[in-house]
XYZ file of C-alpha atoms in Angstrom:
441
model
C -22.539 138.167 112.737
C -20.920 141.427 111.413
C -18.621 139.459 109.097
C -21.581 137.470 107.760
C -23.581 140.801 107.055
C -20.533 142.424 105.498
C -20.055 139.378 103.264
C -23.668 139.305 102.130
C -23.558 142.942 101.381
C -20.375 142.482 99.355
C -21.490 139.448 97.352
C -25.259 140.128 96.994
C -25.313 143.862 97.196
C -26.205 146.309 99.945
C -29.854 146.057 99.276
C -29.871 142.340 100.179
C -29.299 143.129 103.894
C -32.621 143.766 105.666
C -33.202 147.217 107.141
C -29.687 148.381 106.068
C -30.759 151.832 104.845
C -32.659 152.847 108.049
C -29.669 151.640 110.020
C -27.237 153.680 107.940
C -29.404 156.809 108.292
C -29.562 156.353 112.039
C -25.876 155.840 112.681
C -24.834 159.515 112.106
C -27.471 160.612 114.632
C -26.168 158.185 117.116
C -22.713 159.413 116.580
C -23.870 163.017 117.196
C -25.576 161.925 120.449
C -22.441 160.128 121.619
C -20.207 163.139 120.923
C -22.772 165.438 122.673
C -22.629 163.093 125.656
C -18.865 163.234 125.795
C -18.888 166.982 125.431
C -21.473 167.555 128.301
C -19.685 165.053 130.523
C -16.803 167.438 130.967
C -13.086 166.917 131.594
C -11.695 164.029 133.576
C -8.820 164.139 136.152
C -5.666 162.780 134.770
C -3.533 163.177 137.921
C -2.799 160.530 140.433
C -1.607 160.738 143.988
C -0.862 158.313 146.771
C -3.384 159.040 149.357
C -2.348 156.284 151.847
C -1.947 157.743 155.316
C -3.749 160.979 154.380
C -6.684 162.007 156.669
C -9.536 163.628 154.730
C -12.481 165.260 156.463
C -15.688 165.419 154.124
C -18.966 167.038 154.494
C -21.860 165.982 152.266
C -20.118 162.696 151.536
C -23.233 160.363 151.586
C -24.840 161.262 148.332
C -24.302 162.971 144.941
C -20.919 164.464 144.099
C -19.657 164.087 147.655
C -20.162 160.342 147.594
C -18.344 160.096 144.343
C -15.429 162.096 145.848
C -15.365 159.848 148.859
C -15.182 156.783 146.710
C -12.467 158.302 144.581
C -10.292 159.208 147.555
C -10.952 156.055 149.472
C -10.040 153.906 146.457
C -6.588 155.604 146.506
C -6.151 154.795 150.203
C -7.237 157.933 151.985
C -8.571 157.793 155.525
C -11.942 159.327 155.276
C -13.881 160.993 158.246
C -17.448 161.549 157.151
C -19.274 164.336 158.892
C -22.968 163.358 158.687
C -26.202 164.479 160.330
C -27.199 160.839 160.844
C -26.894 159.127 164.273
C -23.907 156.836 164.053
C -26.104 153.855 164.791
C -28.430 154.674 161.978
C -28.787 151.588 159.706
C -28.340 153.881 156.624
C -24.906 155.247 157.639
C -23.752 151.843 158.908
C -24.630 150.116 155.541
C -23.215 152.999 153.640
C -19.821 152.805 155.325
C -19.785 149.025 154.978
C -20.501 149.398 151.227
C -17.739 152.042 150.742
C -15.203 149.787 152.679
C -16.155 146.820 150.570
C -16.188 148.578 147.153
C -12.894 150.456 147.778
C -11.103 147.786 149.796
C -10.390 150.423 152.455
C -11.370 149.929 156.042
C -10.229 153.416 157.142
C -13.710 154.857 156.584
C -15.297 156.475 159.734
C -18.048 158.873 160.507
C -18.842 161.579 163.043
C -22.258 163.010 163.729
C -22.255 166.698 162.948
C -25.462 168.414 162.017
C -24.606 171.362 159.734
C -27.876 173.078 160.574
C -26.747 173.341 164.131
C -23.813 175.618 165.152
C -23.712 173.905 168.564
C -23.214 170.579 166.872
C -20.409 171.974 164.769
C -18.732 173.518 167.705
C -18.982 170.372 169.743
C -17.314 168.264 167.101
C -14.665 170.880 166.053
C -13.582 171.594 169.612
C -13.260 167.900 170.366
C -11.106 167.520 167.255
C -8.676 170.237 168.120
C -8.587 169.347 171.826
C -5.782 166.890 171.333
C -2.038 166.874 172.026
C -0.200 166.484 169.875
C -2.510 167.963 167.107
C -4.442 165.343 165.130
C -3.355 164.789 161.615
C -5.440 166.545 158.993
C -4.336 166.570 155.290
C -7.481 167.761 153.635
C -10.993 169.159 154.188
C -13.552 168.700 151.483
C -16.722 170.762 151.779
C -19.391 169.261 149.560
C -22.446 169.758 151.717
C -25.063 171.801 149.982
C -28.780 172.622 150.099
C -31.183 174.754 148.110
C -34.724 175.796 148.835
C -36.900 175.029 145.771
C -38.116 178.109 143.887
C -41.730 177.356 144.826
C -40.814 176.805 148.505
C -40.906 179.159 151.444
C -37.879 180.525 153.198
C -36.873 178.199 155.961
C -34.838 178.804 159.102
C -32.894 176.611 161.479
C -33.736 175.902 165.188
C -31.186 178.729 165.866
C -32.923 181.212 163.699
C -30.558 181.212 160.661
C -31.854 181.050 157.055
C -31.299 177.394 155.908
C -29.327 178.191 152.730
C -27.040 180.588 154.432
C -26.516 178.195 157.333
C -25.607 175.003 155.389
C -23.922 176.521 152.349
C -21.922 179.201 154.122
C -22.126 179.705 157.831
C -21.519 176.117 158.801
C -18.323 176.122 156.704
C -17.228 179.385 158.244
C -17.911 178.147 161.807
C -16.213 174.743 161.120
C -13.070 176.209 159.626
C -12.786 179.074 162.079
C -12.472 176.459 164.908
C -10.323 174.068 162.872
C -7.872 176.629 161.631
C -5.466 175.958 164.574
C -5.464 172.361 163.560
C -4.624 173.249 160.034
C -1.915 175.667 160.980
C -0.330 173.174 163.360
C 0.376 170.559 160.612
C 4.037 169.998 159.871
C 5.609 172.451 157.311
C 6.346 169.581 154.820
C 2.724 168.306 154.832
C 0.541 169.085 151.831
C -2.684 170.487 153.366
C -5.566 171.407 151.139
C -9.066 172.852 151.824
C -11.629 172.302 149.007
C -14.770 174.358 148.820
C -17.677 173.188 146.660
C -19.099 176.161 144.827
C -21.030 176.897 141.600
C -21.489 179.700 139.050
C -24.623 180.946 140.837
C -22.418 183.020 143.161
C -22.215 185.643 140.342
C -25.919 186.356 141.101
C -25.453 186.848 144.759
C -25.833 190.030 146.776
C -23.881 190.963 149.999
C -24.888 194.525 150.069
C -26.828 194.186 153.383
C -23.408 193.148 154.929
C -20.701 195.104 152.956
C -22.686 198.371 152.483
C -23.324 200.675 155.540
C -26.959 201.317 156.167
C -28.189 204.551 154.789
C -28.835 207.291 157.523
C -32.082 209.188 157.603
C -31.747 212.218 155.321
C -33.845 215.384 154.666
C -35.148 216.170 151.334
C -32.345 218.657 150.514
C -29.617 216.172 151.503
C -31.404 213.479 149.445
C -31.286 215.746 146.439
C -27.571 216.287 147.043
C -26.865 212.566 147.495
C -28.501 211.633 144.247
C -26.028 213.852 142.327
C -23.090 212.176 143.989
C -21.087 209.502 142.114
C -21.498 206.784 144.712
C -25.057 205.846 145.458
C -26.128 203.325 148.170
C -27.784 200.444 146.334
C -30.847 198.686 147.609
C -30.097 195.040 148.522
C -31.867 192.400 146.573
C -35.134 191.129 148.108
C -34.583 187.792 149.745
C -36.039 184.828 147.719
C -35.120 181.089 147.630
C -32.964 181.596 144.402
C -31.257 184.779 145.777
C -30.661 183.096 149.083
C -28.829 180.320 147.530
C -26.691 182.564 145.207
C -25.943 184.898 148.173
C -24.717 182.071 150.175
C -22.349 180.910 147.453
C -21.091 184.402 147.010
C -20.354 184.632 150.752
C -18.579 181.296 150.612
C -16.364 182.369 147.707
C -15.557 185.642 149.495
C -14.796 183.809 152.732
C -12.540 181.332 150.961
C -10.288 184.105 149.819
C -10.328 185.703 153.145
C -9.541 182.402 154.908
C -6.463 182.002 152.664
C -5.155 185.352 153.981
C -6.084 184.361 157.499
C -3.873 181.240 157.261
C -1.047 182.939 155.355
C -0.740 185.773 157.933
C -0.076 183.310 160.847
C 3.615 183.100 161.886
C 4.534 179.548 162.496
C 6.976 178.911 165.399
C 9.296 177.216 162.938
C 9.309 180.147 160.684
C 7.916 178.328 157.721
C 5.275 179.786 155.452
C 1.703 178.522 155.355
C 1.343 175.083 153.781
C -2.475 175.098 153.484
C -3.851 175.523 150.018
C -7.490 176.788 149.515
C -9.231 175.780 146.420
C -12.802 176.419 145.171
C -14.265 173.717 142.881
C -17.121 174.249 140.538
C -18.280 170.643 139.419
C -20.780 171.990 136.917
C -24.406 170.758 136.501
C -24.779 167.040 137.599
C -27.615 164.554 138.026
C -27.746 164.989 141.830
C -30.558 165.174 144.312
C -29.964 168.999 144.679
C -30.140 169.635 140.896
C -33.242 167.469 140.741
C -34.959 169.616 143.445
C -33.893 172.783 141.578
C -35.211 171.598 138.218
C -38.532 170.325 139.640
C -39.039 173.327 141.967
C -39.811 170.798 144.759
C -43.271 169.968 143.240
C -44.920 166.761 142.021
C -45.791 168.400 138.690
C -42.108 169.424 138.267
C -41.020 165.877 139.048
C -43.372 164.544 136.356
C -41.858 166.879 133.830
C -38.399 165.929 134.975
C -39.145 162.278 134.362
C -40.730 162.876 131.028
C -37.603 164.862 129.962
C -35.090 162.545 131.607
C -33.398 161.566 128.324
C -32.450 165.206 127.934
C -31.224 165.574 131.440
C -29.191 162.381 131.054
C -27.575 163.785 128.009
C -26.745 167.366 129.205
C -26.205 166.719 132.844
C -22.951 165.116 134.230
C -23.105 161.974 136.351
C -21.939 162.499 139.984
C -18.795 160.630 139.101
C -17.921 163.065 136.354
C -18.879 165.994 138.574
C -16.281 164.697 141.195
C -13.367 164.898 138.596
C -12.580 168.545 139.407
C -12.563 167.734 143.055
C -10.072 164.861 142.515
C -8.060 167.202 140.244
C -7.915 169.774 143.112
C -6.997 167.067 145.519
C -4.246 165.416 143.422
C -2.724 167.917 141.122
C 0.974 168.525 141.929
C 0.840 172.100 140.804
C -1.126 173.026 143.958
C 1.610 171.611 146.213
C 4.029 174.128 147.665
C 4.175 177.429 149.631
C 5.280 180.939 149.142
C 5.933 182.011 145.530
C 5.315 178.430 144.396
C 1.766 178.523 146.047
C -0.194 177.243 143.111
C -0.950 180.005 140.630
C 0.320 182.807 142.775
C 1.073 183.897 146.296
C -2.528 184.933 146.975
C -3.479 181.321 147.293
C -6.997 180.649 146.544
C -7.755 179.206 143.119
C -10.994 178.501 141.328
C -11.222 175.205 139.437
C -13.748 174.094 136.861
C -13.436 171.246 134.274
C -10.079 170.411 135.828
C -8.686 173.868 134.865
C -7.960 176.995 136.783
C -10.529 179.703 136.117
C -10.731 183.369 136.789
C -12.882 184.604 139.605
C -15.970 186.757 138.674
C -17.357 189.506 140.873
C -13.852 190.546 141.781
C -15.124 193.820 143.144
C -16.655 191.704 145.978
C -14.830 188.528 146.369
C -11.353 190.057 146.390
C -12.254 193.404 148.217
C -10.497 193.275 151.629
C -13.096 195.660 153.024
C -15.925 193.363 151.980
C -14.046 190.344 153.299
C -13.549 191.911 156.655
C -17.166 193.077 156.922
C -18.377 189.598 156.022
C -16.096 187.946 158.514
C -17.109 190.232 161.386
C -20.838 189.935 160.432
C -20.497 186.136 160.374
C -18.819 186.029 163.800
C -21.621 188.206 165.254
C -24.263 185.989 163.636
C -22.556 182.838 165.061
C -22.559 184.365 168.577
C -26.211 185.484 168.423
C -27.374 182.206 166.923
C -25.539 180.093 169.458
C -27.114 182.209 172.241
C -30.646 181.634 170.762
C -29.745 177.853 170.356
C -28.490 177.657 173.956
C -31.883 179.239 175.166
C -33.836 176.905 173.040
C -31.944 173.811 174.313
C -32.446 175.011 177.892
C -36.089 175.444 177.293
C -36.489 171.964 175.827
C -34.435 170.493 178.630
C -36.535 172.208 181.200
C -39.684 170.931 179.566
C -38.375 167.372 179.379
C -37.335 167.669 183.023
C -40.777 168.749 183.987
C -42.369 165.887 182.021
C -40.063 163.397 183.792
C -40.756 164.876 187.193
C -44.520 164.815 186.458
C -44.232 161.208 185.333
C -42.336 160.289 188.516
C -45.027 162.091 190.673
C -47.800 160.266 188.854
C -46.151 156.958 189.382
C -45.526 157.722 193.040
C -49.180 158.622 193.506
C -50.302 155.494 191.737
C -47.944 153.402 194.009
C -49.253 155.203 197.097
C -52.921 154.667 196.134
C -52.177 150.981 195.466
C -50.514 150.582 198.882
C -53.325 152.446 200.674
C -55.893 150.225 198.899
C -54.132 147.083 200.036
C -53.899 148.145 203.652
C -57.583 149.204 203.808
C -58.545 145.889 202.242
C -56.543 144.016 204.952
C -58.275 146.004 207.722
C -61.812 145.325 206.417
C -61.158 141.638 205.955
C -59.891 141.498 209.536
C -62.993 143.236 210.957
C -65.251 140.660 209.168
C -63.384 137.702 210.702
C -63.614 139.175 214.104
C -67.321 139.616 213.712
C -67.796 135.983 212.625
C -65.694 134.782 215.570
C -67.869 136.759 217.907
């Protein structure tokens, strides 16, 4: 067909081809859209690595970017351990694992039930993982789990009394890695171990002043006047809101990632080798994921309607989950991040921020690289975990007690019904016997 049209245009003139001029006018615009799509899709990972035999633990691996990361690693032969909130017998997770195994031709895909909104669930899994001799192999931890309360929504808390964004985006990762750190440090010195944190640029708008800044003591009017003239002023923490809660959780995650690097590097291995665990933070950019959709729609039906009406625009400027996973795959496979000591990636400090398959400079350095802020956040998180687990234990005990009472009440009711039934039968037998005796008399 193209040859025929070109021949006709050459022999009979361009005007002889139907609709030729509208087509020629449209082609440049289609080219612009194509180039714009390539630009917004971002960079692709060009590194490859043999992942056969590697054990990779993944959170948030059942949807969005996490699913794309799981597929990318499984295709290269990695053994995937999915941490999911679903019961392992749930048809969804069963079919999902079967699909991944079939699509990637990799049968080493398993799942463990871990509810990231429950510190007790995380501790149960993590302690079970490290309670093994010799230590279980663990080559990589990929933390993709993420949640965000819509702007129009109310602040939510978990059953243990922790704000939902803070729990899933930060505290769950802190708790998981704090328990798993012995397993990471116990890996052989020649093993390339990496921990990948999923983050985003919203951390620049976070606020940790309620943690890193000491509370202001009660002051008299004269002391207040003197304090206002001092160079350092105690700033007021930002008021908690859904947007601020998400940004603060990401700032805490970034700060913890840098502190976790130091935590691993200060450990003295029995063999005298330096730390072989690399910590990398990955910013995938804006992607067409369920989380981004909730953010754009503000969790409302009206917002969803506008999202659908403007979907061609979102399709153009937002990455697909597969393209969003490219920076994760780059962090998992790039040879430059292999090594320890002075060859520890970019520098000996360890943690690296990756975006568009390139190393980036951290923002908010006054917070994320401040050792005092890192220590304050770590201690605050430990106290929060302890308090939340106590509340969770009390709540579980209360629920268990109520369930026991319900069971005991059910047993008592059943025993009473059985007793009444037996008494009724015996009385009926006695009455019938008395009638027969009367008739016989």
